[in-house]
XYZ file of C-alpha atoms in Angstrom:
767
model
C -5.106 -11.125 11.581
C -5.224 -9.972 7.973
C -2.493 -11.375 5.740
C -0.412 -9.179 3.487
C -1.634 -10.974 0.392
C -5.137 -12.142 -0.437
C -6.212 -13.289 -3.869
C -3.228 -11.684 -5.541
C -4.032 -8.221 -4.192
C -1.817 -6.456 -1.696
C -3.659 -5.655 1.527
C -2.775 -2.045 2.254
C -3.760 0.276 5.042
C -6.038 2.891 3.543
C -5.600 6.489 4.691
C -8.349 8.548 6.258
C -8.242 10.962 3.319
C -8.620 8.069 0.868
C -11.595 6.711 2.802
C -13.297 10.097 2.704
C -12.871 10.267 -1.083
C -14.285 6.792 -1.752
C -17.907 7.892 -1.656
C -20.287 6.478 -4.276
C -22.500 8.772 -6.300
C -25.496 10.038 -4.324
C -23.681 10.262 -0.984
C -22.093 13.106 0.948
C -20.370 13.458 4.312
C -20.445 15.961 7.158
C -18.559 16.481 10.367
C -21.044 16.314 13.247
C -20.813 17.391 16.854
C -17.895 18.953 18.668
C -15.646 16.039 17.740
C -16.343 16.530 14.012
C -16.977 12.816 13.602
C -17.769 12.060 9.967
C -21.312 10.922 9.171
C -22.503 9.817 5.735
C -25.795 10.954 4.185
C -27.641 10.289 0.969
C -27.609 13.461 -1.109
C -30.366 12.446 -3.516
C -33.203 13.675 -1.319
C -34.403 10.233 -0.244
C -35.624 9.650 3.270
C -33.304 6.697 3.741
C -30.449 7.432 6.119
C -32.093 10.759 6.916
C -30.092 11.035 10.108
C -26.889 9.766 8.548
C -24.707 6.801 9.388
C -21.176 6.438 10.676
C -20.661 3.343 8.515
C -18.969 4.066 5.195
C -21.428 3.197 2.366
C -18.719 1.229 0.518
C -16.191 0.131 3.130
C -18.563 -0.449 6.035
C -17.965 0.381 9.672
C -14.575 0.913 11.282
C -13.383 -1.537 13.944
C -14.057 -0.266 17.444
C -12.963 1.999 19.094
C -11.926 3.917 15.950
C -13.778 6.868 14.416
C -13.259 8.845 11.219
C -13.030 12.556 12.050
C -12.640 15.731 10.044
C -9.511 17.649 11.001
C -9.669 20.609 8.647
C -10.319 21.565 5.056
C -9.980 18.373 3.068
C -8.129 16.618 5.903
C -9.307 13.585 7.884
C -7.917 11.380 10.650
C -8.707 8.152 12.454
C -9.308 8.730 16.180
C -9.159 6.071 18.917
C -11.757 6.953 21.561
C -10.023 4.778 24.179
C -6.354 5.696 23.769
C -7.019 9.212 22.342
C -4.564 8.368 19.547
C -4.855 10.071 16.139
C -3.457 8.437 12.994
C -3.784 9.080 9.255
C -3.263 5.521 7.940
C -5.164 2.440 9.156
C -6.852 0.762 10.977
C -8.798 -0.351 7.909
C -7.124 -2.444 5.205
C -8.254 -2.764 1.613
C -7.099 -4.818 -1.359
C -5.165 -3.002 -4.001
C -3.324 -4.302 -7.033
C 0.341 -3.399 -7.077
C 0.202 -2.119 -10.620
C 1.887 1.174 -11.452
C 2.544 2.700 -14.883
C 6.143 2.683 -16.055
C 8.222 5.775 -16.810
C 7.062 7.448 -19.967
C 3.757 5.591 -19.988
C 0.844 7.278 -21.693
C -2.141 8.406 -19.692
C -4.360 5.540 -18.613
C -7.979 5.471 -17.573
C -9.326 3.694 -14.536
C -11.663 0.784 -15.098
C -14.625 0.086 -12.882
C -12.722 -2.300 -10.626
C -9.984 0.208 -9.937
C -7.363 -1.455 -12.130
C -5.457 0.587 -14.679
C -6.096 0.210 -18.376
C -4.893 1.974 -21.516
C -6.869 4.300 -23.709
C -9.262 2.472 -26.028
C -8.292 1.437 -29.554
C -9.345 4.026 -32.126
C -11.819 3.122 -34.865
C -10.282 5.637 -37.270
C -6.709 5.992 -38.556
C -4.369 8.100 -36.429
C -1.927 9.078 -39.171
C -3.185 12.673 -39.035
C -1.634 12.930 -35.558
C 1.808 11.624 -36.580
C 4.338 12.247 -39.348
C 6.819 9.618 -40.514
C 10.490 10.526 -40.175
C 12.298 7.235 -40.830
C 11.495 3.796 -42.263
C 12.698 0.887 -40.126
C 11.008 -1.863 -42.156
C 9.383 -1.500 -45.551
C 6.971 -4.360 -44.831
C 8.597 -6.802 -47.234
C 8.717 -9.627 -44.696
C 12.339 -9.227 -43.620
C 11.416 -8.083 -40.091
C 8.549 -10.143 -38.681
C 5.893 -12.024 -40.584
C 2.955 -9.783 -39.604
C 4.674 -6.455 -40.312
C 3.340 -4.202 -43.037
C 5.796 -1.393 -42.431
C 7.492 -0.038 -39.302
C 8.384 3.651 -39.015
C 9.762 6.143 -36.558
C 7.106 8.855 -36.350
C 6.868 12.263 -34.717
C 3.680 13.263 -32.928
C 2.582 16.531 -34.523
C 1.138 17.927 -31.309
C 4.165 17.477 -29.061
C 7.115 16.601 -31.299
C 7.695 13.321 -29.418
C 9.168 10.372 -31.294
C 7.346 7.029 -31.349
C 7.350 3.852 -33.425
C 4.452 3.088 -35.761
C 3.946 -0.610 -36.517
C 1.501 -1.517 -39.282
C 0.091 -5.021 -39.584
C -0.461 -7.160 -42.653
C -3.937 -8.668 -42.445
C -3.881 -10.295 -45.886
C -3.516 -13.755 -44.318
C -6.724 -14.449 -42.339
C -5.164 -16.723 -39.710
C -2.784 -13.903 -38.687
C -5.602 -11.501 -37.764
C -6.281 -13.085 -34.315
C -2.537 -12.893 -33.576
C -2.496 -9.213 -34.543
C -5.446 -8.426 -32.288
C -3.827 -10.429 -29.503
C -0.566 -8.483 -29.744
C -2.341 -5.118 -29.565
C -4.484 -6.230 -26.621
C -1.440 -7.631 -24.800
C 0.465 -4.365 -25.216
C -2.500 -2.392 -23.889
C -2.846 -4.581 -20.822
C 0.786 -5.126 -19.818
C 2.017 -2.086 -17.865
C 5.557 -2.590 -16.590
C 8.888 -0.749 -16.631
C 10.621 -3.479 -18.650
C 7.851 -4.059 -21.205
C 7.509 -1.891 -24.300
C 5.158 1.036 -23.662
C 1.958 1.131 -25.678
C 0.859 4.615 -26.782
C -2.150 4.244 -29.106
C -3.679 1.909 -31.682
C -6.106 1.758 -34.589
C -8.023 -1.304 -35.832
C -10.443 -1.480 -38.775
C -12.479 -4.652 -39.310
C -13.374 -4.570 -43.003
C -11.077 -4.560 -44.838
C -8.770 -5.410 -41.960
C -6.190 -2.752 -41.079
C -4.289 -2.268 -37.845
C -1.603 0.055 -36.502
C -0.051 0.329 -33.069
C 2.081 3.188 -31.735
C 4.669 2.457 -29.070
C 7.666 4.065 -27.396
C 10.736 4.698 -29.526
C 13.851 2.906 -28.251
C 16.737 4.862 -29.729
C 19.654 2.609 -28.741
C 18.885 -0.445 -30.850
C 18.511 -3.981 -29.534
C 20.381 -6.350 -27.262
C 21.497 -8.159 -30.423
C 23.128 -4.945 -31.671
C 25.056 -4.659 -28.418
C 26.187 -8.298 -28.503
C 27.372 -8.046 -32.114
C 29.237 -4.795 -31.469
C 31.267 -6.389 -28.693
C 31.723 -9.592 -30.684
C 33.226 -7.648 -33.598
C 35.990 -6.265 -31.401
C 37.611 -9.733 -31.431
C 39.520 -9.107 -28.217
C 39.486 -11.006 -24.957
C 40.975 -8.729 -22.325
C 38.741 -7.683 -19.448
C 38.074 -4.022 -20.399
C 36.608 -5.187 -23.695
C 33.816 -7.230 -22.084
C 30.340 -5.896 -21.363
C 30.512 -4.623 -17.757
C 29.003 -7.035 -15.264
C 27.013 -4.168 -13.773
C 25.161 -3.780 -17.082
C 24.580 -7.541 -17.383
C 22.996 -7.502 -13.911
C 20.955 -4.447 -14.860
C 19.533 -6.165 -17.946
C 19.059 -9.483 -16.140
C 17.130 -8.044 -13.191
C 14.923 -5.840 -15.361
C 14.012 -8.555 -17.869
C 13.550 -11.182 -15.160
C 11.175 -8.793 -13.423
C 9.244 -8.528 -16.693
C 8.877 -12.332 -16.687
C 7.836 -12.238 -13.034
C 5.203 -9.683 -13.980
C 3.943 -11.845 -16.853
C 3.614 -14.730 -14.389
C 1.942 -12.879 -11.506
C 0.793 -9.434 -12.635
C 3.126 -7.854 -10.059
C 6.565 -6.253 -10.105
C 9.198 -7.596 -7.729
C 11.885 -4.939 -8.164
C 10.232 -2.342 -5.928
C 9.604 -4.881 -3.129
C 11.988 -5.682 -0.327
C 13.691 -9.071 -0.593
C 11.629 -10.426 2.297
C 8.343 -9.285 0.741
C 9.328 -10.751 -2.629
C 10.102 -14.135 -1.092
C 6.667 -14.204 0.535
C 5.024 -13.903 -2.881
C 5.030 -16.298 -5.797
C 3.000 -17.226 -8.849
C 0.562 -19.140 -6.657
C -0.567 -15.896 -4.993
C -1.372 -14.149 -8.264
C -5.125 -14.395 -7.651
C -7.194 -13.709 -10.765
C -4.147 -12.923 -12.900
C -3.749 -15.411 -15.755
C -0.039 -15.926 -16.548
C 1.201 -14.740 -19.940
C 3.861 -16.564 -21.985
C 5.904 -14.464 -24.435
C 7.068 -17.411 -26.623
C 9.571 -15.398 -28.669
C 12.213 -13.998 -26.304
C 15.475 -13.332 -28.151
C 18.049 -10.510 -28.328
C 16.271 -9.008 -31.354
C 13.137 -8.476 -29.227
C 14.919 -6.749 -26.332
C 15.222 -2.994 -26.981
C 17.434 -0.356 -25.375
C 16.324 3.208 -24.695
C 18.237 6.262 -23.486
C 17.594 7.900 -20.157
C 15.534 11.094 -20.343
C 18.102 13.190 -18.490
C 21.203 14.316 -20.429
C 24.460 13.210 -18.873
C 22.686 10.559 -16.813
C 25.105 8.018 -15.363
C 22.482 5.299 -15.291
C 22.357 2.517 -17.907
C 19.940 2.348 -20.791
C 16.410 1.177 -20.142
C 16.101 -2.467 -21.250
C 12.600 -3.404 -22.456
C 10.949 -6.558 -23.769
C 8.997 -6.149 -26.999
C 7.137 -8.019 -29.783
C 4.166 -9.742 -28.160
C 2.817 -11.034 -31.480
C 3.164 -14.665 -30.378
C 2.301 -14.139 -26.707
C -0.627 -16.022 -25.207
C -2.220 -16.821 -21.882
C -0.542 -19.887 -20.424
C -3.970 -21.424 -19.874
C -4.620 -21.304 -23.644
C -1.660 -23.518 -24.465
C -2.573 -26.994 -25.732
C -0.903 -30.109 -24.404
C 1.104 -32.442 -26.625
C 2.650 -31.711 -30.006
C 2.656 -28.097 -31.127
C 3.330 -26.264 -34.340
C 6.653 -24.429 -34.267
C 6.273 -21.057 -32.550
C 9.030 -18.495 -32.098
C 12.723 -18.687 -32.961
C 13.932 -22.285 -32.734
C 17.470 -21.375 -31.634
C 15.992 -19.909 -28.432
C 13.675 -22.840 -27.677
C 14.110 -24.452 -24.275
C 15.223 -28.137 -24.285
C 11.738 -29.436 -23.413
C 10.386 -27.966 -26.652
C 12.801 -30.043 -28.760
C 12.483 -33.709 -29.778
C 15.035 -36.229 -28.571
C 15.906 -37.964 -30.809
C 15.249 -35.701 -33.781
C 11.855 -36.539 -35.354
C 11.180 -37.833 -38.806
C 10.573 -35.390 -41.652
C 6.824 -35.488 -41.084
C 7.257 -33.827 -37.691
C 10.072 -31.407 -38.416
C 7.693 -28.441 -38.226
C 6.391 -29.424 -34.795
C 7.682 -28.877 -31.286
C 7.528 -31.386 -28.443
C 5.310 -29.368 -26.126
C 3.820 -25.947 -25.398
C 5.747 -22.870 -24.342
C 5.514 -22.108 -20.613
C 6.737 -19.437 -18.251
C 9.755 -21.645 -17.547
C 10.618 -21.947 -21.232
C 10.572 -18.120 -21.329
C 13.068 -18.137 -18.439
C 15.399 -20.412 -20.429
C 15.038 -18.171 -23.476
C 16.062 -15.182 -21.334
C 19.092 -16.922 -19.809
C 20.520 -17.796 -23.222
C 20.916 -14.220 -24.586
C 22.181 -13.088 -21.173
C 24.906 -15.687 -21.512
C 25.565 -14.391 -25.037
C 25.780 -10.852 -23.688
C 28.585 -11.764 -21.309
C 30.284 -14.035 -23.866
C 29.963 -11.402 -26.615
C 27.803 -13.745 -28.688
C 30.533 -16.332 -29.247
C 28.335 -19.365 -28.637
C 30.163 -21.522 -31.204
C 33.509 -21.307 -29.383
C 32.477 -23.241 -26.270
C 29.773 -25.611 -25.022
C 26.416 -23.881 -24.661
C 26.016 -21.950 -21.409
C 29.469 -22.836 -20.082
C 30.818 -19.704 -18.433
C 34.612 -19.450 -18.277
C 35.533 -15.760 -17.952
C 35.765 -15.970 -14.176
C 38.378 -13.249 -14.110
C 35.777 -10.956 -15.641
C 32.437 -12.175 -14.297
C 31.507 -13.342 -10.809
C 30.302 -16.694 -9.537
C 27.089 -14.912 -8.498
C 26.262 -14.128 -12.127
C 27.345 -17.597 -13.264
C 25.117 -19.210 -10.654
C 22.109 -17.087 -11.624
C 22.367 -17.640 -15.381
C 23.064 -21.362 -15.002
C 19.976 -21.800 -12.806
C 17.792 -19.967 -15.300
C 19.153 -22.226 -18.066
C 18.703 -25.543 -16.238
C 18.031 -28.293 -18.774
C 15.201 -29.872 -16.783
C 12.258 -27.449 -16.308
C 11.651 -29.040 -12.903
C 15.029 -27.643 -11.815
C 14.411 -24.262 -13.426
C 12.724 -21.283 -11.673
C 9.618 -19.507 -12.884
C 9.794 -15.769 -13.558
C 8.997 -14.663 -10.007
C 11.432 -17.132 -8.416
C 14.136 -16.031 -10.849
C 13.921 -12.298 -10.200
C 13.720 -12.841 -6.434
C 16.843 -14.990 -6.482
C 18.926 -12.828 -8.794
C 18.118 -9.705 -6.787
C 19.633 -11.505 -3.813
C 22.655 -12.697 -5.817
C 23.210 -9.223 -7.223
C 23.174 -7.715 -3.732
C 25.734 -10.321 -2.608
C 27.923 -9.381 -5.568
C 27.691 -5.680 -4.733
C 28.668 -6.386 -1.120
C 31.582 -8.715 -2.027
C 34.876 -6.847 -1.601
C 36.502 -9.110 -4.212
C 34.297 -7.538 -6.882
C 34.483 -3.946 -5.720
C 36.393 -2.874 -8.831
C 33.703 -4.339 -11.098
C 30.886 -2.822 -9.070
C 32.508 0.595 -9.340
C 33.680 0.072 -12.926
C 33.529 3.167 -15.114
C 32.846 2.310 -18.719
C 34.438 4.552 -21.312
C 32.209 3.397 -24.157
C 29.309 0.993 -24.228
C 28.808 1.065 -27.970
C 25.860 -0.105 -29.977
C 25.567 -0.353 -33.728
C 22.421 1.161 -35.096
C 21.391 4.430 -36.775
C 20.267 7.443 -34.795
C 17.230 9.432 -35.855
C 18.772 12.772 -34.994
C 22.028 11.891 -36.774
C 21.299 9.744 -39.829
C 24.955 9.164 -40.693
C 25.968 8.019 -37.220
C 26.020 4.290 -36.466
C 27.465 4.337 -32.965
C 26.102 5.725 -29.735
C 27.935 6.055 -26.478
C 26.702 5.071 -23.040
C 27.340 7.649 -20.285
C 30.564 7.087 -18.416
C 29.472 5.406 -15.188
C 26.979 2.615 -14.726
C 25.034 2.361 -11.483
C 23.342 -0.707 -10.156
C 19.732 0.199 -9.509
C 17.772 -0.432 -12.744
C 14.781 1.527 -11.493
C 16.280 4.250 -9.361
C 15.246 7.908 -9.414
C 13.713 7.999 -12.870
C 11.633 4.882 -12.216
C 10.700 4.925 -8.541
C 9.822 8.601 -8.360
C 8.022 8.938 -11.674
C 4.495 8.401 -10.351
C 4.718 10.550 -7.224
C 6.516 13.217 -9.279
C 3.776 13.205 -11.915
C 1.073 13.400 -9.231
C 2.744 16.558 -7.935
C 2.931 18.293 -11.297
C -0.619 17.253 -12.161
C -1.777 19.110 -9.049
C -2.790 15.891 -7.259
C -1.271 17.035 -3.991
C -3.283 14.793 -1.703
C -2.225 11.769 -3.763
C 1.388 12.847 -3.243
C 0.890 13.041 0.524
C -0.856 9.657 0.630
C 1.690 7.973 -1.663
C 3.240 4.894 -0.056
C 7.016 5.368 -0.301
C 7.988 2.579 2.091
C 9.390 0.394 -0.720
C 11.549 3.183 -2.201
C 15.317 2.758 -2.237
C 17.307 4.700 0.355
C 18.564 7.229 -2.197
C 15.002 8.209 -3.095
C 13.679 8.592 0.448
C 14.701 12.262 0.659
C 13.399 13.325 -2.809
C 10.082 11.630 -2.018
C 9.851 13.393 1.338
C 10.594 16.728 -0.344
C 7.734 16.192 -2.803
C 5.347 15.336 0.022
C 6.386 18.406 2.017
C 5.904 20.639 -1.034
C 2.473 19.087 -1.594
C 1.517 19.908 1.992
C 2.576 23.518 1.427
C 0.390 23.619 -1.684
C -2.553 22.412 0.417
C -2.108 25.189 2.967
C -0.191 23.214 5.596
C 2.917 25.414 5.552
C 2.908 25.906 9.315
C 3.045 22.141 9.886
C 5.867 21.831 7.351
C 7.935 24.474 9.150
C 7.509 22.490 12.361
C 8.426 19.217 10.630
C 11.733 20.461 9.200
C 12.773 22.572 12.176
C 16.291 21.620 13.253
C 17.063 19.744 10.025
C 20.465 20.400 8.442
C 19.925 18.709 5.072
C 19.967 21.475 2.408
C 16.869 19.999 0.725
C 14.823 20.220 3.922
C 16.153 23.657 4.859
C 15.124 24.887 1.394
C 11.633 23.422 1.767
C 11.392 25.087 5.169
C 12.155 28.433 3.515
C 9.459 27.727 0.927
C 6.978 27.131 3.744
C 8.044 30.363 5.446
C 7.416 32.235 2.208
C 3.923 30.743 2.050
C 3.304 32.015 5.594
C 4.312 35.547 4.601
C 7.736 35.417 6.267
C 9.460 36.577 3.106
C 12.575 38.188 4.597
C 13.501 35.111 6.639
C 12.857 32.851 3.653
C 15.006 34.921 1.280
C 17.842 35.094 3.805
C 17.818 31.305 4.190
C 17.855 30.750 0.437
C 20.699 33.221 -0.099
C 22.762 31.312 2.473
C 21.957 28.004 0.787
C 22.793 29.434 -2.639
C 26.266 30.262 -1.362
C 26.925 26.735 -0.098
C 24.637 24.318 -1.992
C 23.791 25.944 -5.312
C 24.175 22.609 -7.119
C 21.353 21.033 -5.081
C 18.239 20.726 -7.253
C 15.825 21.263 -4.337
C 17.722 24.391 -3.329
C 17.499 25.573 -6.929
C 13.755 24.948 -7.337
C 12.553 25.909 -3.851
C 15.015 28.790 -3.735
C 14.032 30.008 -7.179
C 10.391 30.009 -6.114
C 11.128 31.972 -2.938
C 13.274 34.547 -4.733
C 10.782 35.037 -7.567
C 7.905 35.461 -5.106
C 9.982 38.111 -3.331
C 10.447 39.972 -6.622
C 14.079 38.918 -7.091
C 13.732 37.498 -10.599
C 17.364 37.864 -11.668
C 18.636 36.189 -8.500
C 16.127 33.382 -9.033
C 17.241 32.848 -12.635
C 20.913 32.929 -11.636
C 20.316 30.153 -9.102
C 18.170 28.065 -11.447
C 20.659 28.372 -14.311
C 23.067 26.138 -12.380
C 20.862 23.068 -12.835
C 22.135 19.966 -14.651
C 19.198 18.528 -16.529
C 16.431 19.270 -14.011
C 13.025 19.585 -15.652
C 11.653 21.161 -12.480
C 14.214 23.929 -12.851
C 13.432 24.326 -16.559
C 9.704 24.618 -15.834
C 10.289 27.286 -13.182
C 12.627 29.238 -15.470
C 9.888 29.224 -18.121
C 7.325 30.477 -15.599
C 9.618 33.300 -14.500
C 10.191 34.390 -18.091
C 6.439 34.392 -18.671
C 5.952 36.584 -15.597
C 8.608 38.918 -17.013
C 6.649 39.041 -20.288
C 9.680 37.489 -22.007
C 7.730 34.881 -23.919
C 10.601 34.584 -26.404
C 12.965 33.371 -23.678
C 10.362 30.961 -22.310
C 9.875 29.495 -25.796
C 13.633 28.930 -26.170
C 13.941 27.342 -22.733
C 11.146 24.848 -23.333
C 12.261 24.071 -26.892
C 15.747 23.230 -25.627
C 14.299 20.935 -22.963
C 12.085 19.212 -25.528
C 15.189 17.986 -27.361
C 16.510 16.021 -24.391
C 13.323 15.116 -22.485
C 10.911 14.583 -25.328
C 8.303 12.430 -23.559
C 8.197 14.116 -20.167
C 4.917 15.255 -18.645
C 6.592 18.384 -17.300
C 7.860 19.401 -20.740
C 4.343 19.022 -22.139
C 2.970 21.163 -19.316
C 5.629 23.857 -19.733
C 5.029 23.914 -23.478
C 1.317 24.388 -22.788
C 1.944 27.295 -20.393
C 4.001 28.990 -23.081
C 1.376 28.157 -25.708
C -1.296 30.009 -23.728
C 0.875 33.118 -23.901
C 1.819 32.716 -27.584
C -1.808 32.225 -28.650
C -3.155 31.273 -32.057
C -3.123 27.544 -32.770
C -1.106 27.048 -29.569
C -4.363 27.454 -27.613
C -5.706 24.265 -29.168
C -2.463 22.376 -28.546
C -2.460 23.414 -24.896
C -6.110 22.400 -24.634
C -5.317 18.873 -25.829
C -2.733 18.438 -23.067
C -4.863 19.804 -20.222
C -8.082 18.161 -21.423
C -6.381 14.760 -21.517
C -5.152 15.239 -17.949
C -8.421 16.678 -16.650
C -10.729 14.012 -18.054
C -8.742 10.872 -17.188
C -9.734 9.732 -13.662
C -6.165 8.744 -12.812
C -4.745 12.204 -13.601
C -7.615 14.622 -13.013
C -7.223 17.417 -10.483
C -8.670 20.856 -9.863
C -5.471 22.309 -11.341
C -5.917 20.467 -14.650
C -9.626 21.336 -14.732
C -8.904 25.053 -14.337
C -6.153 24.832 -16.957
C -8.567 23.166 -19.362
C -11.119 25.903 -18.675
C -8.588 28.658 -19.415
C -7.861 27.026 -22.780
C -11.590 26.739 -23.519
C -12.046 30.415 -22.692
C -9.241 31.445 -25.055
C -10.836 29.298 -27.765
C -14.190 31.049 -27.268
C -15.919 27.977 -25.849
C -17.545 29.778 -22.938
C -20.049 27.104 -21.903
C -17.370 24.400 -21.813
C -15.083 26.673 -19.791
C -17.863 27.419 -17.330
C -18.598 23.708 -16.925
C -14.963 22.868 -16.164
C -14.644 25.711 -13.634
C -17.858 24.764 -11.877
C -16.628 21.184 -11.717
C -13.407 22.398 -10.084
C -15.288 24.531 -7.549
C -17.540 21.593 -6.753
C -14.423 19.599 -5.891
C -13.004 22.408 -3.729
C -15.316 25.385 -3.123
C -12.540 27.666 -1.853
C -10.007 26.982 -4.632
C -8.808 30.482 -5.437
C -7.830 30.061 -9.086
C -11.142 28.438 -9.992
C -13.052 31.319 -8.385
C -10.858 33.956 -10.064
C -11.206 32.445 -13.528
C -14.954 31.938 -13.142
C -15.153 35.585 -12.092
C -13.369 36.619 -15.305
C -15.666 34.408 -17.362
C -18.707 35.947 -15.674
C -17.506 39.423 -16.631
C -16.847 38.292 -20.213
C -20.403 37.023 -20.677
C -21.876 40.159 -19.097
C -23.247 38.718 -15.858
C -23.017 40.211 -12.383
C -19.694 39.142 -10.791
C -20.414 40.600 -7.338
C -20.980 37.265 -5.592
C -17.838 35.707 -7.036
C -15.821 38.842 -6.284
C -16.888 38.656 -2.654
C -16.065 34.956 -2.551
C -12.574 35.647 -3.909
C -12.098 38.458 -1.405
C -12.900 36.042 1.449
C -10.559 33.273 0.281
C -7.668 35.407 -1.023
C -7.972 39.107 -0.191
C -4.547 39.826 -1.753
C -5.240 37.971 -4.991
C -3.621 39.671 -7.977
C -6.987 40.059 -9.717
C -8.363 42.072 -6.788
C -5.175 44.123 -6.479
C -5.217 44.956 -10.202
C -8.930 45.720 -10.094
C -8.499 48.120 -7.190
C -5.558 49.886 -8.832
C -7.353 50.256 -12.152
C -10.550 51.432 -10.454
C -8.571 54.121 -8.634
C -6.896 55.209 -11.877
C -10.250 55.314 -13.632
C -11.812 57.419 -10.863
C -8.836 59.769 -10.963
C -9.092 60.165 -14.732
C -12.863 60.562 -14.621
C -12.594 63.308 -12.005
C -10.723 65.504 -14.473
C -13.665 65.435 -16.840
C -16.498 65.810 -14.313
C -18.840 68.563 -15.516
C -19.173 71.518 -13.193
C -22.689 71.965 -11.864
C -23.867 75.596 -11.694
C -25.616 76.717 -8.541
């Protein structure tokens, strides 16, 4: 029996579609015989395996009595020859790291071993891509010893805000620390760790810059000081316990990730308990060594009016190191002494000769202590001097569950203290007990009028206070976090990845949105008939709307429109009804009805993107520009905003062609984001820019991936006409795959008009 964990890698059941795609270069597959059993052949012309093999060239043979069979275009199944059972996932299991990019993460490339890694460090300065809009630190040494200037910058291409951190390499011994910080940021991909965007390093003379996400709500220290300054003690004036739990779980999960290379938050409690640091395999634990409120940043949610709390992220990895690199015995002082765990201090206090030393090395457990201390300060509003350290007395305000969790994390003896993984596993359990405890129902459901933070806003230079949305919910990684990857796969055109996406660990509230995305992906892959069957009898408005979308794809337009009109009357505030319904109505030629339905959205980027597409189809580029520009202001780093802006740019023309090209080219060429949709989009940009050969290469690459992909054929047909070659073969191919394609319809109409006009000028022939 295969265990769930081996060598730190989760053993997952691979899908039949995934197995079919895992072919090495020089191999191809075919369905053979009446059963369409998949056989693998060398495609390099060698005589080896001339007759093919049923054993996968990478994964080997399937356990008997299973076979891999081709079901249809691009679809595969596992078939049991004894029981006649057909399944799409299993019976093979493969190792896969549970490593997913966080919300807002930049595009990553896939390394040879399948693990994710960031884009490489640039060898030339990147300041031509960004413009500085605000100075956060002039580089005079007041904020961090290695800083040579920290700025809020705006990316010229997209208008997104980031932070630019420049490093001072004048002191030689700091250079290895600078390189280490940049490398750490590139490698560590987690929701609660600051998101790396890009970097530049020059060796001689040494210069370095890193670009990272912009956290617009200040730091945890700002929040603590704001509440401390109120100088009140009644319950409504304390930081809500729901937010303390939110910060605690997220940051503890970051420490668990540093210890094991895995995130615990998305796992069930049972699965988390079955994992620990000992099962981390090849992962080498990382120690932060400088955790303090100043290094914990807060960032707004992307959706306006969101009732979820700020993102809480750990930053400043300048002193971080691999735990294995730590030396035993006396150490030079590292980090902020007031946040040192007890085992790092001397007892009794040393003589003057050793006052700049610490008693031992930082460890993962000393990081846990350093996290517990500011969490205690958060709930005590920073008033550490008014009571013994870590004594929690506001029991009328905070629960025994929170007290128990913080006290355990701050245990004096490291032997009694949890590591990062043990901590996050335990506090998830304690938090769930708190949520379920009727005695704390009022706190769980507490609505916060103002969660205020001191700190200047970029968009309002004179403002020093920002306000948290009214209600705080408990799940620190709910919709915006859990769904981000499957959502991005969908909008990148990676429909098969959406279908194969493992959603078993998703929270209950995200089960339906995930299912909707997978159903829409199946429609996009031509499986509309199966989708109609799957949602038949469902009463959930989301599923009824998706069913109508599938009907529209099958040509049943009247039934689909009728269903959407009924849903619009009863569930117009449902985002799936808005997006699926808007698509159905627009396809049926009811643009105004579609826009009326979509206009009722509350911060849905999917709705914004569809509104922009409708305006473009109406030749109202001006309205599309306004719609996307408005969305850019509140969802600045969203993939969908970048895509919508690129669609509009292709219509506006001029330098917008190049900007759109940058977006699509980045998606198309990164293995983790590439799809036939992004390849065709890149080709369209190349064609507008006059780069015919590059456009042809991208289109041919798309057709190689899927020979019957309509849009690739249509655009290659246009390109063929542009360069003066015979398009007959491509025209026939398009006619076979999509006889009603708009290109063919337009061509036929214009040919008829031309013939009609030409007939008027036909010379009469005398007899």
